[in-house]
PDB file of C-alpha atoms in Angstrom:
ATOM      1  CA  LEU V  16       0.000   0.000   0.000  1.00  0.00           C
ATOM      2  CA  GLU V  17       2.811   2.409   0.859  1.00  0.00           C
ATOM      3  CA  HIS V  18       4.370   1.976  -2.615  1.00  0.00           C
ATOM      4  CA  LEU V  19       1.014   2.491  -4.362  1.00  0.00           C
ATOM      5  CA  GLY V  20       0.355   5.663  -2.385  1.00  0.00           C
ATOM      6  CA  LYS V  21       3.344   7.190  -4.155  1.00  0.00           C
ATOM      7  CA  MET V  22       1.485   6.944  -7.473  1.00  0.00           C
ATOM      8  CA  GLN V  23       0.253  10.532  -7.333  1.00  0.00           C
ATOM      9  CA  THR V  24      -1.793  10.379 -10.526  1.00  0.00           C
ATOM     10  CA  ALA V  25      -5.434   9.822 -11.424  1.00  0.00           C
ATOM     11  CA  GLY V  26      -4.397   6.360 -12.591  1.00  0.00           C
ATOM     12  CA  GLY V  27      -2.792   5.665  -9.213  1.00  0.00           C
ATOM     13  CA  ALA V  28      -5.949   6.785  -7.422  1.00  0.00           C
ATOM     14  CA  MET V  29      -8.037   4.514  -9.638  1.00  0.00           C
ATOM     15  CA  VAL V  30      -5.722   1.534  -8.961  1.00  0.00           C
ATOM     16  CA  LEU V  31      -6.123   2.108  -5.226  1.00  0.00           C
ATOM     17  CA  MET V  32      -9.891   2.410  -5.636  1.00  0.00           C
ATOM     18  CA  GLN V  33      -9.980  -0.850  -7.606  1.00  0.00           C
ATOM     19  CA  MET V  34      -7.989  -2.551  -4.861  1.00  0.00           C
ATOM     20  CA  GLY V  35     -10.559  -1.216  -2.403  1.00  0.00           C
ATOM     21  CA  LEU V  36     -13.327  -2.705  -4.546  1.00  0.00           C
ATOM     22  CA  VAL V  37     -11.585  -6.083  -4.568  1.00  0.00           C
ATOM     23  CA  LYS V  38     -11.296  -5.985  -0.772  1.00  0.00           C
ATOM     24  CA  ALA V  39     -14.947  -4.870  -0.520  1.00  0.00           C
ATOM     25  CA  GLU V  40     -16.045  -7.841  -2.625  1.00  0.00           C
ATOM     26  CA  GLN V  41     -14.137 -10.051  -0.193  1.00  0.00           C
ATOM     27  CA  ARG V  42     -15.982  -8.312   2.667  1.00  0.00           C
ATOM     28  CA  ASP V  43     -12.612  -7.222   4.006  1.00  0.00           C
ATOM     29  CA  ASP V  44     -12.635  -4.100   6.187  1.00  0.00           C
ATOM     30  CA  ALA V  45      -9.242  -3.201   4.695  1.00  0.00           C
ATOM     31  CA  ALA V  46     -11.196  -1.865   1.717  1.00  0.00           C
ATOM     32  CA  ALA V  47     -11.708   1.376   3.653  1.00  0.00           C
ATOM     33  CA  VAL V  48      -7.930   1.864   3.879  1.00  0.00           C
ATOM     34  CA  TYR V  49      -7.579   1.593   0.102  1.00  0.00           C
ATOM     35  CA  PHE V  50     -10.518   3.917  -0.503  1.00  0.00           C
ATOM     36  CA  ALA V  51      -9.067   6.476   1.922  1.00  0.00           C
ATOM     37  CA  GLU V  52      -5.657   6.305   0.252  1.00  0.00           C
ATOM     38  CA  ALA V  53      -7.288   6.657  -3.175  1.00  0.00           C
ATOM     39  CA  ARG V  54      -9.227   9.689  -1.953  1.00  0.00           C
ATOM     40  CA  ASP V  55      -6.070  11.274  -0.569  1.00  0.00           C
ATOM     41  CA  VAL V  56      -4.241  10.815  -3.867  1.00  0.00           C
ATOM     42  CA  ALA V  57      -7.190  12.003  -5.973  1.00  0.00           C
ATOM     43  CA  SER V  58      -7.830  15.060  -3.819  1.00  0.00           C
ATOM     44  CA  LYS V  59      -4.334  16.369  -4.619  1.00  0.00           C
ATOM     45  CA  LEU V  60      -5.018  16.268  -8.357  1.00  0.00           C
ATOM     46  CA  ASP V  61      -6.808  18.731 -10.644  1.00  0.00           C
ATOM     47  CA  PRO V  62      -9.599  20.327  -8.558  1.00  0.00           C
ATOM     48  CA  PHE V  63     -11.641  20.831 -11.730  1.00  0.00           C
ATOM     49  CA  ASP V  64     -11.730  17.102 -12.498  1.00  0.00           C
ATOM     50  CA  PRO V  65     -14.354  15.589 -10.192  1.00  0.00           C
ATOM     51  CA  TYR V  66     -14.129  12.123 -11.673  1.00  0.00           C
ATOM     52  CA  PRO V  67     -11.556  10.452  -9.422  1.00  0.00           C
ATOM     53  CA  VAL V  68     -12.652  11.876  -6.070  1.00  0.00           C
ATOM     54  CA  GLY V  69     -16.393  11.638  -6.753  1.00  0.00           C
ATOM     55  CA  LEU V  70     -16.091   8.086  -8.003  1.00  0.00           C
ATOM     56  CA  ILE V  71     -14.046   7.070  -4.973  1.00  0.00           C
ATOM     57  CA  TYR V  72     -16.654   8.542  -2.612  1.00  0.00           C
ATOM     58  CA  GLN V  73     -19.397   6.766  -4.549  1.00  0.00           C
ATOM     59  CA  TRP V  74     -17.840   3.304  -4.326  1.00  0.00           C
ATOM     60  CA  TRP V  75     -16.626   3.790  -0.759  1.00  0.00           C
ATOM     61  CA  GLY V  76     -20.142   4.859   0.228  1.00  0.00           C
ATOM     62  CA  TYR V  77     -21.598   1.845  -1.590  1.00  0.00           C
ATOM     63  CA  PHE V  78     -19.199  -0.407   0.360  1.00  0.00           C
ATOM     64  CA  GLU V  79     -20.153   1.191   3.691  1.00  0.00           C
ATOM     65  CA  THR V  80     -23.884   0.838   2.885  1.00  0.00           C
ATOM     66  CA  HIS V  81     -23.507  -2.870   2.271  1.00  0.00           C
ATOM     67  CA  ARG V  82     -21.417  -3.183   5.422  1.00  0.00           C
ATOM     68  CA  GLY V  83     -24.264  -1.655   7.393  1.00  0.00           C
ATOM     69  CA  CYS V  84     -22.300   1.498   8.289  1.00  0.00           C
ATOM     70  CA  TYR V  85     -25.077   3.836   7.193  1.00  0.00           C
ATOM     71  CA  GLU V  86     -23.828   7.012   8.857  1.00  0.00           C
ATOM     72  CA  LYS V  87     -20.409   6.696   7.210  1.00  0.00           C
ATOM     73  CA  ALA V  88     -22.072   5.771   3.896  1.00  0.00           C
ATOM     74  CA  GLY V  89     -24.298   8.845   4.060  1.00  0.00           C
ATOM     75  CA  GLU V  90     -21.315  11.067   4.742  1.00  0.00           C
ATOM     76  CA  LEU V  91     -19.315   9.617   1.830  1.00  0.00           C
ATOM     77  CA  LEU V  92     -22.183   9.637  -0.648  1.00  0.00           C
ATOM     78  CA  SER V  93     -23.023  13.233   0.303  1.00  0.00           C
ATOM     79  CA  LEU V  94     -19.426  14.216  -0.448  1.00  0.00           C
ATOM     80  CA  GLY V  95     -19.587  12.353  -3.749  1.00  0.00           C
ATOM     81  CA  LEU V  96     -22.879  14.004  -4.707  1.00  0.00           C
ATOM     82  CA  ALA V  97     -21.511  17.440  -3.824  1.00  0.00           C
ATOM     83  CA  THR V  98     -18.398  16.792  -5.907  1.00  0.00           C
ATOM     84  CA  PHE V  99     -20.430  15.674  -8.917  1.00  0.00           C
ATOM     85  CA  GLU V 100     -23.032  18.465  -8.532  1.00  0.00           C
ATOM     86  CA  LYS V 101     -20.345  21.157  -8.293  1.00  0.00           C
ATOM     87  CA  SER V 102     -18.922  20.127 -11.658  1.00  0.00           C
ATOM     88  CA  GLY V 103     -22.140  19.114 -13.392  1.00  0.00           C
ATOM     89  CA  ALA V 104     -20.967  15.495 -13.601  1.00  0.00           C
ATOM     90  CA  ILE V 105     -24.113  14.395 -11.737  1.00  0.00           C
ATOM     91  CA  GLU V 106     -26.078  14.995 -14.953  1.00  0.00           C
ATOM     92  CA  GLN V 107     -23.618  12.897 -16.943  1.00  0.00           C
ATOM     93  CA  PRO V 108     -23.429   9.086 -17.113  1.00  0.00           C
ATOM     94  CA  LEU V 109     -21.451   9.074 -13.838  1.00  0.00           C
ATOM     95  CA  GLY V 110     -24.545  10.346 -12.072  1.00  0.00           C
ATOM     96  CA  LYS V 111     -26.549   7.178 -12.726  1.00  0.00           C
ATOM     97  CA  ASP V 112     -24.488   4.990 -10.408  1.00  0.00           C
ATOM     98  CA  MET V 113     -24.230   7.775  -7.802  1.00  0.00           C
ATOM     99  CA  TYR V 114     -28.014   8.163  -7.690  1.00  0.00           C
ATOM    100  CA  HIS V 115     -28.344   4.388  -7.562  1.00  0.00           C
ATOM    101  CA  ALA V 116     -25.936   4.131  -4.619  1.00  0.00           C
ATOM    102  CA  VAL V 117     -27.770   6.896  -2.743  1.00  0.00           C
ATOM    103  CA  GLY V 118     -31.060   5.106  -3.485  1.00  0.00           C
ATOM    104  CA  ASP V 119     -29.670   1.906  -1.988  1.00  0.00           C
ATOM    105  CA  LEU V 120     -28.633   3.787   1.158  1.00  0.00           C
ATOM    106  CA  LYS V 121     -32.036   5.444   1.500  1.00  0.00           C
ATOM    107  CA  LEU V 122     -33.714   2.061   1.029  1.00  0.00           C
ATOM    108  CA  ALA V 123     -31.509   0.511   3.721  1.00  0.00           C
ATOM    109  CA  LEU V 124     -32.490   3.381   6.058  1.00  0.00           C
ATOM    110  CA  GLY V 125     -36.190   2.808   5.382  1.00  0.00           C
ATOM    111  CA  ASP V 126     -36.678   6.020   3.405  1.00  0.00           C
ATOM    112  CA  LEU V 127     -38.763   4.495   0.615  1.00  0.00           C
ATOM    113  CA  GLU V 128     -39.816   7.806  -0.936  1.00  0.00           C
ATOM    114  CA  GLY V 129     -36.225   9.054  -0.954  1.00  0.00           C
ATOM    115  CA  ALA V 130     -35.004   5.774  -2.444  1.00  0.00           C
ATOM    116  CA  LEU V 131     -37.649   5.916  -5.157  1.00  0.00           C
ATOM    117  CA  ALA V 132     -36.689   9.517  -6.033  1.00  0.00           C
ATOM    118  CA  MET V 133     -33.011   8.550  -6.363  1.00  0.00           C
ATOM    119  CA  TYR V 134     -33.790   5.449  -8.419  1.00  0.00           C
ATOM    120  CA  LYS V 135     -35.974   7.514 -10.764  1.00  0.00           C
ATOM    121  CA  LYS V 136     -33.136  10.006 -11.265  1.00  0.00           C
ATOM    122  CA  ALA V 137     -30.826   7.084 -12.035  1.00  0.00           C
ATOM    123  CA  LEU V 138     -33.354   5.688 -14.517  1.00  0.00           C
ATOM    124  CA  GLU V 139     -33.643   9.073 -16.230  1.00  0.00           C
ATOM    125  CA  LEU V 140     -29.871   9.140 -16.823  1.00  0.00           C
ATOM    126  CA  HIS V 141     -29.963   5.450 -17.746  1.00  0.00           C
ATOM    127  CA  HIS V 142     -32.351   6.275 -20.584  1.00  0.00           C
ATOM    128  CA  ARG V 143     -30.822   9.628 -21.556  1.00  0.00           C
ATOM    129  CA  PHE V 144     -27.411   8.087 -22.177  1.00  0.00           C
ATOM    130  CA  SER V 145     -28.581   4.577 -23.196  1.00  0.00           C
ATOM    131  CA  LEU V 146     -26.520   3.044 -20.400  1.00  0.00           C
ATOM    132  CA  ALA V 147     -26.257  -0.616 -19.561  1.00  0.00           C
ATOM    133  CA  ASP V 148     -27.089  -1.797 -16.059  1.00  0.00           C
ATOM    134  CA  ASN V 149     -24.017  -1.879 -13.841  1.00  0.00           C
ATOM    135  CA  VAL V 150     -23.280  -5.402 -12.639  1.00  0.00           C
ATOM    136  CA  GLU V 151     -22.624  -4.189  -9.082  1.00  0.00           C
ATOM    137  CA  PHE V 152     -26.175  -2.874  -8.707  1.00  0.00           C
ATOM    138  CA  ARG V 153     -29.578  -4.476  -9.088  1.00  0.00           C
ATOM    139  CA  PRO V 154     -31.144  -3.367 -12.366  1.00  0.00           C
ATOM    140  CA  ILE V 155     -32.641   0.099 -11.824  1.00  0.00           C
ATOM    141  CA  LYS V 156     -36.100  -0.890 -13.056  1.00  0.00           C
ATOM    142  CA  GLU V 157     -36.134  -3.763 -10.544  1.00  0.00           C
ATOM    143  CA  CYS V 158     -35.262  -1.313  -7.746  1.00  0.00           C
ATOM    144  CA  ILE V 159     -38.087   1.022  -8.753  1.00  0.00           C
ATOM    145  CA  GLN V 160     -40.608  -1.829  -8.947  1.00  0.00           C
ATOM    146  CA  ASP V 161     -39.502  -3.176  -5.574  1.00  0.00           C
ATOM    147  CA  VAL V 162     -39.771   0.195  -3.810  1.00  0.00           C
ATOM    148  CA  GLY V 163     -43.064   0.966  -5.545  1.00  0.00           C
ATOM    149  CA  GLN V 164     -44.518  -2.317  -4.293  1.00  0.00           C
ATOM    150  CA  ARG V 165     -43.227  -1.639  -0.791  1.00  0.00           C
ATOM    151  CA  LEU V 166     -44.801   1.812  -0.786  1.00  0.00           C
ATOM    152  CA  GLN V 167     -48.133   0.405  -1.954  1.00  0.00           C
ATOM    153  CA  GLY V 168     -48.037  -2.466   0.518  1.00  0.00           C
ATOM    154  CA  GLY V 169     -46.609  -0.487   3.424  1.00  0.00           C
ATOM    155  CA  MET V 170     -43.712  -2.930   3.753  1.00  0.00           C
ATOM    156  CA  LEU V 171     -40.486  -1.728   5.284  1.00  0.00           C
ATOM    157  CA  PRO V 172     -37.194  -2.693   3.657  1.00  0.00           C
ATOM    158  CA  THR V 173     -34.995  -5.343   5.140  1.00  0.00           C
ATOM    159  CA  PRO V 174     -31.419  -4.071   5.399  1.00  0.00           C
TER     160      PRO V 174
END
């Protein structure tokens, strides 16, 4: 990790983020260390390029959501949203997965209306840019149908 932290480029930040994703898939808490290192590297780069830092916050937040660390996930996803909103990237293809991740967090917290709003924003971008479903997420239409049924039936989500 120490050697990789010396890769002070966007590529280096993305390598660290990918290593964090691998650890997250293994349900290894060390993923957070890689995400933090990736964020530190990316934050020293071009402040007008939101891609690395926003993407790192998105995936780190997604990891924390699925780990059940909802407060940390909310903090990270809020930072990612702010980064993408500041640059306009939220209305680009990158925004689809960010909205989807925030929807997943809201669903896990029991905020069905908030989850549905985020999933609908993700679907809008999905259609606008003719994007494929990301393999890490449930298909967006499935998420919307699930939350819609829960809202109609009054069912609360199971985290």
